[in-house]
Amino acid sequence: MATAIIIILLISVCIFSIKSYMKKLAHGCCGTGGDDEKASETKADISEYKYKYTVKIGGMSCKNCAAKIENTFGRKDGLYAKADFKNGTAEIYSNADVSEFTIRQTVVGLGYSVEDIEQNY
């Protein structure tokens, strides 16, 4: 009886693993698929922003990851972000000074890590 329970558990784990892997293959590394495509392709006039932060982000490995970061910062009032997954960086533009804690909290909340934040004026 115990052997049957163990076999059923192993089969369940295998099925879950295969489904998860298939999702990753179909939707990219972060599982977002095309859902996080940029909502708006309009280019922001960067000269309008007073502050610029260059953020080194760990774990951003595809265009969907970059789009997720851009969209999240873009939804916040007075912010614009441009992420580059190849370099693992995001440039965040702001009308007002933004604390490093806020930037860090936003990025970590998306499931990535912040390796460095550099403020440029």
mmCIF file with all atom_site columns, C-alpha atoms in Angstrom:
data_model
loop_
_atom_site.group_PDB
_atom_site.id
_atom_site.type_symbol
_atom_site.label_atom_id
_atom_site.label_alt_id
_atom_site.label_comp_id
_atom_site.label_asym_id
_atom_site.label_entity_id
_atom_site.label_seq_id
_atom_site.pdbx_PDB_ins_code
_atom_site.Cartn_x
_atom_site.Cartn_y
_atom_site.Cartn_z
_atom_site.occupancy
_atom_site.B_iso_or_equiv
_atom_site.pdbx_formal_charge
_atom_site.auth_seq_id
_atom_site.auth_comp_id
_atom_site.auth_asym_id
_atom_site.auth_atom_id
_atom_site.pdbx_PDB_model_num
ATOM 1   C CA . MET A 1 1   ? 0.000  0.000  0.000   1.00 0.00 ? 1   MET A CA 1
ATOM 2   C CA . ALA A 1 2   ? 2.824  2.434  0.909   1.00 0.00 ? 2   ALA A CA 1
ATOM 3   C CA . THR A 1 3   ? 4.583  1.655  -2.364  1.00 0.00 ? 3   THR A CA 1
ATOM 4   C CA . ALA A 1 4   ? 1.444  2.563  -4.332  1.00 0.00 ? 4   ALA A CA 1
ATOM 5   C CA . ILE A 1 5   ? 1.176  5.922  -2.541  1.00 0.00 ? 5   ILE A CA 1
ATOM 6   C CA . ILE A 1 6   ? 4.819  6.717  -3.247  1.00 0.00 ? 6   ILE A CA 1
ATOM 7   C CA . ILE A 1 7   ? 4.391  5.805  -6.920  1.00 0.00 ? 7   ILE A CA 1
ATOM 8   C CA . ILE A 1 8   ? 1.287  8.020  -7.197  1.00 0.00 ? 8   ILE A CA 1
ATOM 9   C CA . LEU A 1 9   ? 3.188  10.932 -5.610  1.00 0.00 ? 9   LEU A CA 1
ATOM 10  C CA . LEU A 1 10  ? 6.115  10.482 -7.995  1.00 0.00 ? 10  LEU A CA 1
ATOM 11  C CA . ILE A 1 11  ? 3.800  10.390 -10.993 1.00 0.00 ? 11  ILE A CA 1
ATOM 12  C CA . SER A 1 12  ? 2.062  13.566 -9.773  1.00 0.00 ? 12  SER A CA 1
ATOM 13  C CA . VAL A 1 13  ? 5.385  15.371 -9.386  1.00 0.00 ? 13  VAL A CA 1
ATOM 14  C CA . CYS A 1 14  ? 6.456  14.273 -12.877 1.00 0.00 ? 14  CYS A CA 1
ATOM 15  C CA . ILE A 1 15  ? 3.202  15.488 -14.435 1.00 0.00 ? 15  ILE A CA 1
ATOM 16  C CA . PHE A 1 16  ? 3.478  18.866 -12.660 1.00 0.00 ? 16  PHE A CA 1
ATOM 17  C CA . SER A 1 17  ? 7.109  19.238 -13.792 1.00 0.00 ? 17  SER A CA 1
ATOM 18  C CA . ILE A 1 18  ? 6.285  18.427 -17.401 1.00 0.00 ? 18  ILE A CA 1
ATOM 19  C CA . LYS A 1 19  ? 3.380  20.919 -17.451 1.00 0.00 ? 19  LYS A CA 1
ATOM 20  C CA . SER A 1 20  ? 5.591  23.618 -15.959 1.00 0.00 ? 20  SER A CA 1
ATOM 21  C CA . TYR A 1 21  ? 8.339  22.966 -18.497 1.00 0.00 ? 21  TYR A CA 1
ATOM 22  C CA . MET A 1 22  ? 5.852  23.046 -21.382 1.00 0.00 ? 22  MET A CA 1
ATOM 23  C CA . LYS A 1 23  ? 4.564  26.420 -20.163 1.00 0.00 ? 23  LYS A CA 1
ATOM 24  C CA . LYS A 1 24  ? 8.126  27.726 -20.045 1.00 0.00 ? 24  LYS A CA 1
ATOM 25  C CA . LEU A 1 25  ? 8.756  26.536 -23.600 1.00 0.00 ? 25  LEU A CA 1
ATOM 26  C CA . ALA A 1 26  ? 5.561  28.120 -24.883 1.00 0.00 ? 26  ALA A CA 1
ATOM 27  C CA . HIS A 1 27  ? 5.718  31.428 -23.021 1.00 0.00 ? 27  HIS A CA 1
ATOM 28  C CA . GLY A 1 28  ? 9.365  32.255 -22.453 1.00 0.00 ? 28  GLY A CA 1
ATOM 29  C CA . CYS A 1 29  ? 11.607 32.167 -19.428 1.00 0.00 ? 29  CYS A CA 1
ATOM 30  C CA . CYS A 1 30  ? 9.385  34.186 -17.131 1.00 0.00 ? 30  CYS A CA 1
ATOM 31  C CA . GLY A 1 31  ? 6.129  32.593 -18.247 1.00 0.00 ? 31  GLY A CA 1
ATOM 32  C CA . THR A 1 32  ? 4.579  35.885 -19.312 1.00 0.00 ? 32  THR A CA 1
ATOM 33  C CA . GLY A 1 33  ? 4.147  35.103 -22.976 1.00 0.00 ? 33  GLY A CA 1
ATOM 34  C CA . GLY A 1 34  ? 3.042  38.143 -24.942 1.00 0.00 ? 34  GLY A CA 1
ATOM 35  C CA . ASP A 1 35  ? 0.846  39.509 -22.164 1.00 0.00 ? 35  ASP A CA 1
ATOM 36  C CA . ASP A 1 36  ? 3.394  42.090 -21.090 1.00 0.00 ? 36  ASP A CA 1
ATOM 37  C CA . GLU A 1 37  ? 3.979  43.671 -24.460 1.00 0.00 ? 37  GLU A CA 1
ATOM 38  C CA . LYS A 1 38  ? 4.315  47.416 -24.086 1.00 0.00 ? 38  LYS A CA 1
ATOM 39  C CA . ALA A 1 39  ? 0.916  48.968 -23.707 1.00 0.00 ? 39  ALA A CA 1
ATOM 40  C CA . SER A 1 40  ? 2.025  52.037 -25.600 1.00 0.00 ? 40  SER A CA 1
ATOM 41  C CA . GLU A 1 41  ? 4.814  52.250 -28.128 1.00 0.00 ? 41  GLU A CA 1
ATOM 42  C CA . THR A 1 42  ? 4.921  56.041 -28.000 1.00 0.00 ? 42  THR A CA 1
ATOM 43  C CA . LYS A 1 43  ? 8.381  57.318 -27.202 1.00 0.00 ? 43  LYS A CA 1
ATOM 44  C CA . ALA A 1 44  ? 8.667  59.602 -24.221 1.00 0.00 ? 44  ALA A CA 1
ATOM 45  C CA . ASP A 1 45  ? 10.570 62.839 -24.603 1.00 0.00 ? 45  ASP A CA 1
ATOM 46  C CA . ILE A 1 46  ? 13.372 62.051 -22.178 1.00 0.00 ? 46  ILE A CA 1
ATOM 47  C CA . SER A 1 47  ? 14.383 65.711 -21.997 1.00 0.00 ? 47  SER A CA 1
ATOM 48  C CA . GLU A 1 48  ? 11.164 66.364 -20.059 1.00 0.00 ? 48  GLU A CA 1
ATOM 49  C CA . TYR A 1 49  ? 12.399 64.288 -17.123 1.00 0.00 ? 49  TYR A CA 1
ATOM 50  C CA . LYS A 1 50  ? 14.647 65.827 -14.481 1.00 0.00 ? 50  LYS A CA 1
ATOM 51  C CA . TYR A 1 51  ? 16.009 62.633 -12.890 1.00 0.00 ? 51  TYR A CA 1
ATOM 52  C CA . LYS A 1 52  ? 17.529 59.498 -14.369 1.00 0.00 ? 52  LYS A CA 1
ATOM 53  C CA . TYR A 1 53  ? 18.405 56.280 -12.555 1.00 0.00 ? 53  TYR A CA 1
ATOM 54  C CA . THR A 1 54  ? 20.399 53.447 -14.089 1.00 0.00 ? 54  THR A CA 1
ATOM 55  C CA . VAL A 1 55  ? 19.487 50.182 -12.388 1.00 0.00 ? 55  VAL A CA 1
ATOM 56  C CA . LYS A 1 56  ? 21.450 46.943 -12.784 1.00 0.00 ? 56  LYS A CA 1
ATOM 57  C CA . ILE A 1 57  ? 18.852 44.166 -12.565 1.00 0.00 ? 57  ILE A CA 1
ATOM 58  C CA . GLY A 1 58  ? 19.520 40.486 -11.949 1.00 0.00 ? 58  GLY A CA 1
ATOM 59  C CA . GLY A 1 59  ? 17.257 37.825 -13.428 1.00 0.00 ? 59  GLY A CA 1
ATOM 60  C CA . MET A 1 60  ? 15.974 39.836 -16.392 1.00 0.00 ? 60  MET A CA 1
ATOM 61  C CA . SER A 1 61  ? 16.620 37.434 -19.244 1.00 0.00 ? 61  SER A CA 1
ATOM 62  C CA . CYS A 1 62  ? 14.151 38.076 -22.078 1.00 0.00 ? 62  CYS A CA 1
ATOM 63  C CA . LYS A 1 63  ? 12.162 40.807 -23.814 1.00 0.00 ? 63  LYS A CA 1
ATOM 64  C CA . ASN A 1 64  ? 9.091  39.881 -21.774 1.00 0.00 ? 64  ASN A CA 1
ATOM 65  C CA . CYS A 1 65  ? 11.025 40.525 -18.559 1.00 0.00 ? 65  CYS A CA 1
ATOM 66  C CA . ALA A 1 66  ? 12.086 43.931 -19.912 1.00 0.00 ? 66  ALA A CA 1
ATOM 67  C CA . ALA A 1 67  ? 8.507  44.752 -20.965 1.00 0.00 ? 67  ALA A CA 1
ATOM 68  C CA . LYS A 1 68  ? 7.227  43.807 -17.506 1.00 0.00 ? 68  LYS A CA 1
ATOM 69  C CA . ILE A 1 69  ? 9.667  46.241 -15.879 1.00 0.00 ? 69  ILE A CA 1
ATOM 70  C CA . GLU A 1 70  ? 8.907  49.023 -18.389 1.00 0.00 ? 70  GLU A CA 1
ATOM 71  C CA . ASN A 1 71  ? 5.147  48.618 -17.955 1.00 0.00 ? 71  ASN A CA 1
ATOM 72  C CA . THR A 1 72  ? 5.298  48.550 -14.168 1.00 0.00 ? 72  THR A CA 1
ATOM 73  C CA . PHE A 1 73  ? 7.317  51.753 -13.921 1.00 0.00 ? 73  PHE A CA 1
ATOM 74  C CA . GLY A 1 74  ? 5.294  53.322 -16.757 1.00 0.00 ? 74  GLY A CA 1
ATOM 75  C CA . ARG A 1 75  ? 2.077  52.833 -14.779 1.00 0.00 ? 75  ARG A CA 1
ATOM 76  C CA . LYS A 1 76  ? 3.445  54.973 -11.963 1.00 0.00 ? 76  LYS A CA 1
ATOM 77  C CA . ASP A 1 77  ? 2.716  58.684 -12.294 1.00 0.00 ? 77  ASP A CA 1
ATOM 78  C CA . GLY A 1 78  ? 5.649  60.724 -13.603 1.00 0.00 ? 78  GLY A CA 1
ATOM 79  C CA . LEU A 1 79  ? 7.881  57.748 -14.439 1.00 0.00 ? 79  LEU A CA 1
ATOM 80  C CA . TYR A 1 80  ? 9.180  56.262 -17.664 1.00 0.00 ? 80  TYR A CA 1
ATOM 81  C CA . ALA A 1 81  ? 11.471 53.241 -17.966 1.00 0.00 ? 81  ALA A CA 1
ATOM 82  C CA . LYS A 1 82  ? 13.505 51.687 -20.738 1.00 0.00 ? 82  LYS A CA 1
ATOM 83  C CA . ALA A 1 83  ? 14.838 48.206 -19.952 1.00 0.00 ? 83  ALA A CA 1
ATOM 84  C CA . ASP A 1 84  ? 17.525 46.288 -21.825 1.00 0.00 ? 84  ASP A CA 1
ATOM 85  C CA . PHE A 1 85  ? 17.512 42.582 -20.993 1.00 0.00 ? 85  PHE A CA 1
ATOM 86  C CA . LYS A 1 86  ? 20.746 41.934 -22.900 1.00 0.00 ? 86  LYS A CA 1
ATOM 87  C CA . ASN A 1 87  ? 22.692 44.279 -20.613 1.00 0.00 ? 87  ASN A CA 1
ATOM 88  C CA . GLY A 1 88  ? 20.517 43.578 -17.575 1.00 0.00 ? 88  GLY A CA 1
ATOM 89  C CA . THR A 1 89  ? 19.841 47.273 -17.017 1.00 0.00 ? 89  THR A CA 1
ATOM 90  C CA . ALA A 1 90  ? 16.914 49.638 -16.864 1.00 0.00 ? 90  ALA A CA 1
ATOM 91  C CA . GLU A 1 91  ? 16.978 53.399 -17.187 1.00 0.00 ? 91  GLU A CA 1
ATOM 92  C CA . ILE A 1 92  ? 14.249 54.994 -15.124 1.00 0.00 ? 92  ILE A CA 1
ATOM 93  C CA . TYR A 1 93  ? 13.303 58.590 -15.817 1.00 0.00 ? 93  TYR A CA 1
ATOM 94  C CA . SER A 1 94  ? 11.358 60.665 -13.318 1.00 0.00 ? 94  SER A CA 1
ATOM 95  C CA . ASN A 1 95  ? 9.935  64.132 -12.824 1.00 0.00 ? 95  ASN A CA 1
ATOM 96  C CA . ALA A 1 96  ? 10.640 64.002 -9.075  1.00 0.00 ? 96  ALA A CA 1
ATOM 97  C CA . ASP A 1 97  ? 13.335 62.421 -6.942  1.00 0.00 ? 97  ASP A CA 1
ATOM 98  C CA . VAL A 1 98  ? 12.567 58.722 -6.360  1.00 0.00 ? 98  VAL A CA 1
ATOM 99  C CA . SER A 1 99  ? 14.076 56.890 -3.406  1.00 0.00 ? 99  SER A CA 1
ATOM 100 C CA . GLU A 1 100 ? 16.300 53.903 -4.000  1.00 0.00 ? 100 GLU A CA 1
ATOM 101 C CA . PHE A 1 101 ? 13.985 51.977 -1.691  1.00 0.00 ? 101 PHE A CA 1
ATOM 102 C CA . THR A 1 102 ? 11.019 52.595 -4.016  1.00 0.00 ? 102 THR A CA 1
ATOM 103 C CA . ILE A 1 103 ? 12.968 51.462 -7.080  1.00 0.00 ? 103 ILE A CA 1
ATOM 104 C CA . ARG A 1 104 ? 14.334 48.431 -5.260  1.00 0.00 ? 104 ARG A CA 1
ATOM 105 C CA . GLN A 1 105 ? 10.896 47.504 -3.874  1.00 0.00 ? 105 GLN A CA 1
ATOM 106 C CA . THR A 1 106 ? 9.286  47.722 -7.324  1.00 0.00 ? 106 THR A CA 1
ATOM 107 C CA . VAL A 1 107 ? 11.936 45.587 -9.037  1.00 0.00 ? 107 VAL A CA 1
ATOM 108 C CA . VAL A 1 108 ? 12.071 42.971 -6.280  1.00 0.00 ? 108 VAL A CA 1
ATOM 109 C CA . GLY A 1 109 ? 8.265  42.842 -6.251  1.00 0.00 ? 109 GLY A CA 1
ATOM 110 C CA . LEU A 1 110 ? 8.417  41.714 -9.877  1.00 0.00 ? 110 LEU A CA 1
ATOM 111 C CA . GLY A 1 111 ? 10.716 38.823 -8.967  1.00 0.00 ? 111 GLY A CA 1
ATOM 112 C CA . TYR A 1 112 ? 14.073 40.300 -9.990  1.00 0.00 ? 112 TYR A CA 1
ATOM 113 C CA . SER A 1 113 ? 17.040 41.479 -7.960  1.00 0.00 ? 113 SER A CA 1
ATOM 114 C CA . VAL A 1 114 ? 18.672 44.901 -7.855  1.00 0.00 ? 114 VAL A CA 1
ATOM 115 C CA . GLU A 1 115 ? 22.442 44.767 -8.081  1.00 0.00 ? 115 GLU A CA 1
ATOM 116 C CA . ASP A 1 116 ? 23.150 48.488 -8.317  1.00 0.00 ? 116 ASP A CA 1
ATOM 117 C CA . ILE A 1 117 ? 21.355 51.829 -8.613  1.00 0.00 ? 117 ILE A CA 1
ATOM 118 C CA . GLU A 1 118 ? 23.137 54.855 -10.042 1.00 0.00 ? 118 GLU A CA 1
ATOM 119 C CA . GLN A 1 119 ? 21.495 58.254 -9.993  1.00 0.00 ? 119 GLN A CA 1
ATOM 120 C CA . ASN A 1 120 ? 22.298 60.566 -12.909 1.00 0.00 ? 120 ASN A CA 1
ATOM 121 C CA . TYR A 1 121 ? 21.066 64.131 -13.232 1.00 0.00 ? 121 TYR A CA 1
#
